[in-house]
């Protein structure tokens, strides 16, 4: 296939690759880059491949897929907010069968690492989707979007209830190919995210994706009605970054060994570095892709450079580094 | 294939209520087809306005001294368009494009009526040239609320057989809406096809007039877009497919040009009953 030129102003001296081992570990998944896309912000990878080589980042996290095709919600589906946006898409998608036959087939054929995000309205739906995916060769990991209302429990969101979240995760873990890691994607809209994290890990989640969007709302002051067709929507982008970093930090403190895929408002390599230092093993870049379609690869480069500048020889050394004890000395320590 | 490029402002000119901005844009001008658009980033790398703004590609010049350049016509609406209108020569602007599917161009030299509302005429300039160069007869209907909101009238007169102007307030041309005169223009020019760009309500009315004359219309729609490149699913509207099934279709990659008789204009802002994949009783987030 033809590849488009990403940026036209190529610097006259090609930048030297930083001498940092960027290998990332997410449970049993080992990837050459710690930067992935975020579910719902990169489609199924195809459109982004024209802007950067999608095989060069850690992976494409696909839009959450359910059992059946879904039309999603009415428009307006977005509202821009300070340093962020609200979205209310309603999980529009082709259903798992068409997804596997067309979108996922393309992604795997292309040689990209595919982290497949799944969603459901009931434990049974999550399990059916998982079983369907079990026979597909080449999936790198599953990410379970549990920020969905449980149709069997008055629309209570799975991710906001430790028991419901655990039920989904243990059922999916049992139904999934034992060789691939299963991540639970947590919602920040809970009183104690550590308690939810702990429950889903006990239920069998191999790792955690932290965080999904925060529930928000905008009122259109001209129409004097909610701006979104779905009334409320998910807040994302740099506006939520401090919340996301806090969630990663708290979970890392409580669960020192759990693999964490951190996300929420990452726009630059230094943003990504905050997540790594707080305890993330890898990161997803979501909303920033809308601003800069080549953001994931750029963030990878900037992160590598930032790590090198701080004296790290590998990404691994930097994971959770902000948790080091007081008085801990290291080579790259800036001079006072 | 769309590209992302760092362009530079070459010129900002006032034209009535609008700003015509000329930008260097790498290879976008070479690739651009009539009806396509660009998505422009607002306010530099750390801007709090995260989402790109979409603008129809008005004109291109692929062989200028600055390499390829393109023009967009900006109507100041909110913060993003105000920022663009404030640019000065040599300011950098990050551009993604060309985006969307272009207008279909007829193979034969047929009679075409083009209808624009407000800055919608910006999106039709390249189409006029293309149709004219293929020997098509082009008749234009340009409408706006007031005279200063008309765009490209003089330019239109260069290549079009006739140009009919309407304004809501009668400040110039015929007082009324484009659809008040459209039937006459269709009859007079023995039109074979209608092209339209403008506000959604106007497109709906134009599509209806076209259908009542048994004509096909191609309409350039304008929906809020978060990404412009097909990855976010915010820009959808209900469109009837070849198979008769209504789907929520992305206007950024499957549009912005749609057949007027395929868009369910009255149902925009809803998910009509029977839409592919609709499950009215289930509500999900993100
Ligand atoms: C395919 C396409 C082509 C367009 N071509 C032109 C053109 O040639 N000239 C021109 O002046 N305008 C054009 N528009 C509309 C233009 O994109 C909006 O006016 C602009 O995004 C408003 O941004 P703002 O920050 O000034 O307004 P705000 O209201 O502050 O914008 C807030 C958010 O809403 C979105 N938004 C607001 N109004 C619109 C709208 N009418 N359409 C789409 N998104 C909107 C913005 O992108 C932004 O994300 C086009 C839109 C589309 C989708
Ligand atoms: C338009 C849009 C659609 C999204 N769709 C999904 C989805 O289908 N599944 C999911 O788990 N998260 C979804 N998310 C959440 C993102 O994956 C991510 O967790 C969140 O946006 C925070 O990261 P960001 O600030 O980098 O975007 C969506 C976000 C946006 C903006
Ligand atoms: S604007 Fe994102 S899919 Fe169309």
XYZ file of C-alpha atoms in Angstrom, chain A:
336
model
C 0.000 0.000 0.000
C 1.076 3.585 -0.475
C 2.169 5.473 2.583
C 1.486 9.175 2.934
C 4.157 11.575 4.081
C 3.416 12.393 7.702
C 5.157 15.724 8.106
C 6.513 17.629 5.220
C 9.120 19.688 6.997
C 11.679 16.956 7.514
C 14.449 18.276 9.784
C 17.702 18.682 7.858
C 19.671 16.522 10.302
C 17.769 13.335 11.073
C 17.240 13.016 14.807
C 19.358 10.421 16.547
C 17.316 7.620 18.122
C 17.609 7.950 21.913
C 19.562 5.095 23.440
C 16.750 3.806 25.644
C 15.240 0.322 25.648
C 11.560 1.142 25.163
C 10.326 -2.446 25.618
C 7.162 -2.484 27.694
C 5.638 -5.363 29.638
C 1.901 -5.641 30.127
C 1.470 -8.946 31.949
C 2.570 -11.616 29.436
C 2.485 -9.151 26.566
C 5.886 -7.781 25.610
C 5.817 -4.852 23.171
C 8.591 -2.760 21.629
C 6.912 0.540 22.487
C 4.961 1.584 25.599
C 2.638 3.829 23.600
C -0.688 2.477 22.363
C -3.808 4.158 21.056
C -6.946 4.427 23.242
C -10.176 2.614 22.534
C -12.651 4.713 20.568
C -10.009 7.257 19.556
C -8.304 5.342 16.746
C -11.151 3.440 15.126
C -9.704 0.127 14.021
C -6.326 1.581 13.084
C -6.852 1.912 9.377
C -7.345 5.677 9.141
C -4.294 6.396 11.314
C -2.000 4.208 9.235
C -1.826 6.971 6.628
C -0.427 9.393 9.220
C 2.140 7.137 10.867
C 3.276 3.526 10.659
C 0.923 1.850 13.133
C 3.225 -1.180 13.472
C 5.826 1.044 15.155
C 3.820 1.808 18.289
C 2.927 -0.602 21.084
C -0.461 -1.418 19.640
C -3.854 -0.317 18.430
C -6.602 -0.582 21.036
C -9.715 -1.017 18.939
C -13.095 0.668 19.489
C -15.111 -1.353 22.047
C -17.065 -3.989 20.197
C -20.293 -5.634 21.336
C -22.112 -8.722 20.155
C -24.458 -7.073 17.644
C -24.110 -4.094 15.315
C -24.957 -0.840 17.107
C -26.155 2.482 15.761
C -24.992 4.461 18.794
C -26.664 7.595 20.114
C -28.281 10.593 18.503
C -26.215 13.665 17.630
C -24.801 16.021 18.815
C -22.273 13.499 20.079
C -19.567 15.909 21.105
C -18.957 19.201 22.835
C -15.580 20.841 23.142
C -14.646 21.793 26.718
C -11.605 23.586 28.167
C -8.614 21.384 27.232
C -10.895 18.480 26.511
C -14.176 17.292 25.118
C -17.334 15.445 26.011
C -18.423 12.509 23.891
C -21.561 10.474 23.799
C -21.103 7.988 20.980
C -23.084 5.112 22.473
C -20.648 2.451 21.283
C -21.564 2.610 17.600
C -19.975 -0.388 15.944
C -20.276 -3.266 13.515
C -20.754 -6.105 16.032
C -18.085 -8.664 16.805
C -18.541 -10.860 13.750
C -18.143 -8.124 11.140
C -15.363 -6.629 13.263
C -13.377 -9.866 13.175
C -13.979 -10.541 9.491
C -13.131 -7.111 8.221
C -11.572 -4.635 10.672
C -9.514 -6.990 12.824
C -8.485 -9.051 9.805
C -7.064 -5.907 8.209
C -5.245 -4.862 11.390
C -3.606 -8.249 11.880
C -2.736 -8.538 8.198
C -1.093 -5.140 8.454
C 1.159 -6.538 11.185
C -0.009 -4.203 13.941
C -0.474 -5.423 17.498
C -4.188 -5.521 18.229
C -5.571 -5.019 21.710
C -9.253 -5.768 21.300
C -11.635 -3.777 23.489
C -14.905 -5.502 24.257
C -18.134 -4.270 25.820
C -21.446 -5.728 26.868
C -24.768 -5.017 28.452
C -24.716 -8.189 30.523
C -22.165 -10.701 31.775
C -23.511 -13.072 29.176
C -22.825 -10.625 26.340
C -19.218 -10.095 27.475
C -18.775 -13.870 27.530
C -20.289 -14.389 24.081
C -18.029 -11.730 22.568
C -15.001 -13.212 24.331
C -15.772 -16.733 23.122
C -16.151 -15.487 19.577
C -12.715 -13.860 19.784
C -11.116 -16.935 21.338
C -10.717 -18.592 17.951
C -9.088 -15.580 16.318
C -5.334 -15.989 16.073
C -3.072 -13.024 16.626
C -4.901 -10.867 19.203
C -2.340 -9.373 21.618
C -4.664 -8.724 24.554
C -8.266 -8.041 25.509
C -9.315 -4.823 27.185
C -12.675 -5.104 28.881
C -14.648 -1.855 28.830
C -16.738 -2.271 31.950
C -18.031 1.313 31.839
C -21.263 -0.019 30.368
C -24.678 -0.049 32.002
C -25.833 -3.461 33.147
C -29.209 -3.976 31.480
C -30.015 -6.605 34.080
C -29.459 -4.215 36.967
C -31.319 -0.984 36.118
C -28.447 0.310 34.044
C -25.960 0.359 36.937
C -22.505 0.701 35.364
C -20.415 -2.451 35.918
C -17.240 -0.461 36.619
C -18.897 1.397 39.493
C -19.757 -1.705 41.475
C -16.981 -4.002 42.702
C -19.155 -7.095 42.573
C -20.547 -6.540 39.072
C -17.091 -5.589 37.776
C -15.594 -8.750 39.272
C -18.329 -10.928 37.823
C -17.583 -9.632 34.329
C -13.844 -10.009 34.735
C -13.869 -13.530 36.102
C -16.315 -14.653 33.408
C -14.263 -13.059 30.626
C -10.994 -14.422 32.012
C -12.455 -17.944 32.039
C -13.857 -17.623 28.514
C -10.778 -16.039 26.928
C -7.763 -17.712 25.338
C -5.561 -18.432 28.398
C -2.490 -17.321 26.435
C -3.528 -13.666 26.141
C -3.769 -11.127 28.956
C -7.137 -9.642 29.867
C -7.211 -6.059 31.122
C -10.063 -4.412 33.019
C -10.680 -0.792 32.065
C -11.633 1.188 35.138
C -13.907 4.178 35.511
C -12.717 7.098 37.643
C -16.347 7.802 38.622
C -16.122 5.771 41.824
C -15.546 6.576 45.468
C -12.549 4.284 45.811
C -10.855 3.208 42.599
C -8.341 1.097 44.538
C -11.133 -1.079 45.938
C -12.479 -1.731 42.417
C -8.948 -2.371 41.119
C -8.309 -4.854 43.905
C -11.596 -6.695 43.260
C -11.115 -7.122 39.536
C -7.531 -8.313 39.990
C -8.736 -10.895 42.488
C -11.406 -11.891 39.973
C -8.711 -12.702 37.445
C -7.874 -9.519 35.532
C -4.258 -9.716 34.387
C -3.942 -5.953 34.330
C -5.762 -2.626 34.509
C -6.438 0.124 31.990
C -6.729 3.385 33.885
C -8.830 5.521 33.194
C -11.988 5.701 31.131
C -13.736 9.067 30.695
C -15.370 11.011 33.538
C -19.105 11.583 33.303
C -19.781 15.201 32.444
C -22.318 17.580 31.005
C -22.517 20.846 29.072
C -25.603 23.029 28.703
C -25.948 24.959 25.447
C -26.811 28.461 26.637
C -28.384 29.467 23.297
C -30.781 26.537 23.122
C -30.851 26.342 26.924
C -30.768 22.559 26.748
C -28.079 19.905 27.227
C -25.510 20.243 24.419
C -25.319 16.480 23.805
C -28.024 14.309 22.307
C -27.223 11.775 25.025
C -27.507 14.555 27.673
C -24.408 13.420 29.602
C -21.118 12.346 28.058
C -17.594 11.194 28.821
C -14.999 13.877 29.531
C -11.535 13.248 28.069
C -8.390 15.077 27.056
C -5.729 17.037 28.980
C -8.426 18.360 31.348
C -8.631 14.937 33.033
C -4.883 14.194 33.136
C -4.356 15.030 36.836
C -7.267 12.771 37.787
C -5.829 9.959 35.684
C -2.305 10.321 37.092
C -3.760 10.254 40.608
C -5.689 7.055 39.853
C -2.575 5.336 38.470
C -0.555 6.471 41.494
C -3.116 5.203 44.035
C -3.515 1.838 42.334
C 0.257 1.386 41.995
C 0.691 2.154 45.679
C -1.868 -0.459 46.687
C -1.003 -3.088 44.084
C 2.749 -2.938 43.450
C 2.807 -5.721 40.874
C -0.318 -5.253 38.772
C 0.320 -4.302 35.136
C -1.180 -0.871 34.398
C -1.983 0.713 31.034
C -2.307 4.406 31.914
C -4.283 6.993 29.978
C -6.162 10.259 30.251
C -5.123 13.446 28.505
C -1.709 12.358 27.256
C -0.535 14.796 24.607
C 3.266 14.847 24.894
C 6.146 12.611 25.920
C 6.337 14.384 29.261
C 2.644 13.713 29.878
C 3.328 10.041 29.203
C 6.329 10.185 31.507
C 4.094 11.344 34.365
C 2.029 8.178 33.982
C 5.122 5.950 33.780
C 6.647 7.545 36.880
C 3.308 7.180 38.692
C 3.322 3.464 37.968
C 1.979 2.787 34.479
C 3.803 0.094 32.480
C 2.525 1.538 29.210
C 0.177 4.313 28.084
C -2.654 4.975 25.664
C -3.036 8.195 23.696
C -6.711 8.982 23.044
C -8.285 12.376 22.455
C -4.952 13.975 21.458
C -5.123 11.973 18.238
C -7.989 14.238 17.151
C -5.658 17.204 17.492
C -2.605 15.474 16.041
C -3.261 12.229 14.133
C 0.382 11.200 14.485
C 0.422 11.829 18.253
C 1.040 8.199 19.339
C 4.326 7.896 17.439
C 5.358 11.432 18.410
C 4.650 10.686 22.082
C 6.792 7.545 21.775
C 9.722 9.576 20.415
C 9.336 12.353 22.956
C 9.091 9.854 25.802
C 12.261 8.068 24.666
C 14.081 11.382 24.566
C 12.754 12.431 27.980
C 13.864 9.119 29.490
C 17.331 9.458 28.003
C 17.661 13.017 29.256
C 16.880 11.780 32.752
C 19.514 9.064 32.594
C 17.248 6.054 32.176
C 18.627 3.206 30.059
C 15.236 1.587 29.777
C 11.565 2.344 30.183
C 11.311 -0.383 32.804
C 13.625 1.510 35.164
C 11.302 4.508 35.086
C 8.084 2.637 35.874
C 6.877 3.747 39.326
C 10.028 5.803 39.832
C 8.069 8.618 41.499
C 7.239 6.171 44.301
C 10.918 5.757 45.289
C 11.689 6.323 48.940
C 12.882 9.708 50.164
C 16.664 10.058 49.865
C 16.933 7.501 47.050
C 19.785 8.537 44.795
C 20.164 7.860 41.113
C 22.596 8.669 38.370
C 20.542 11.170 36.450
C 19.669 13.251 39.546
C 19.639 16.910 38.577
C 22.290 18.910 40.445
C 20.910 21.362 42.970
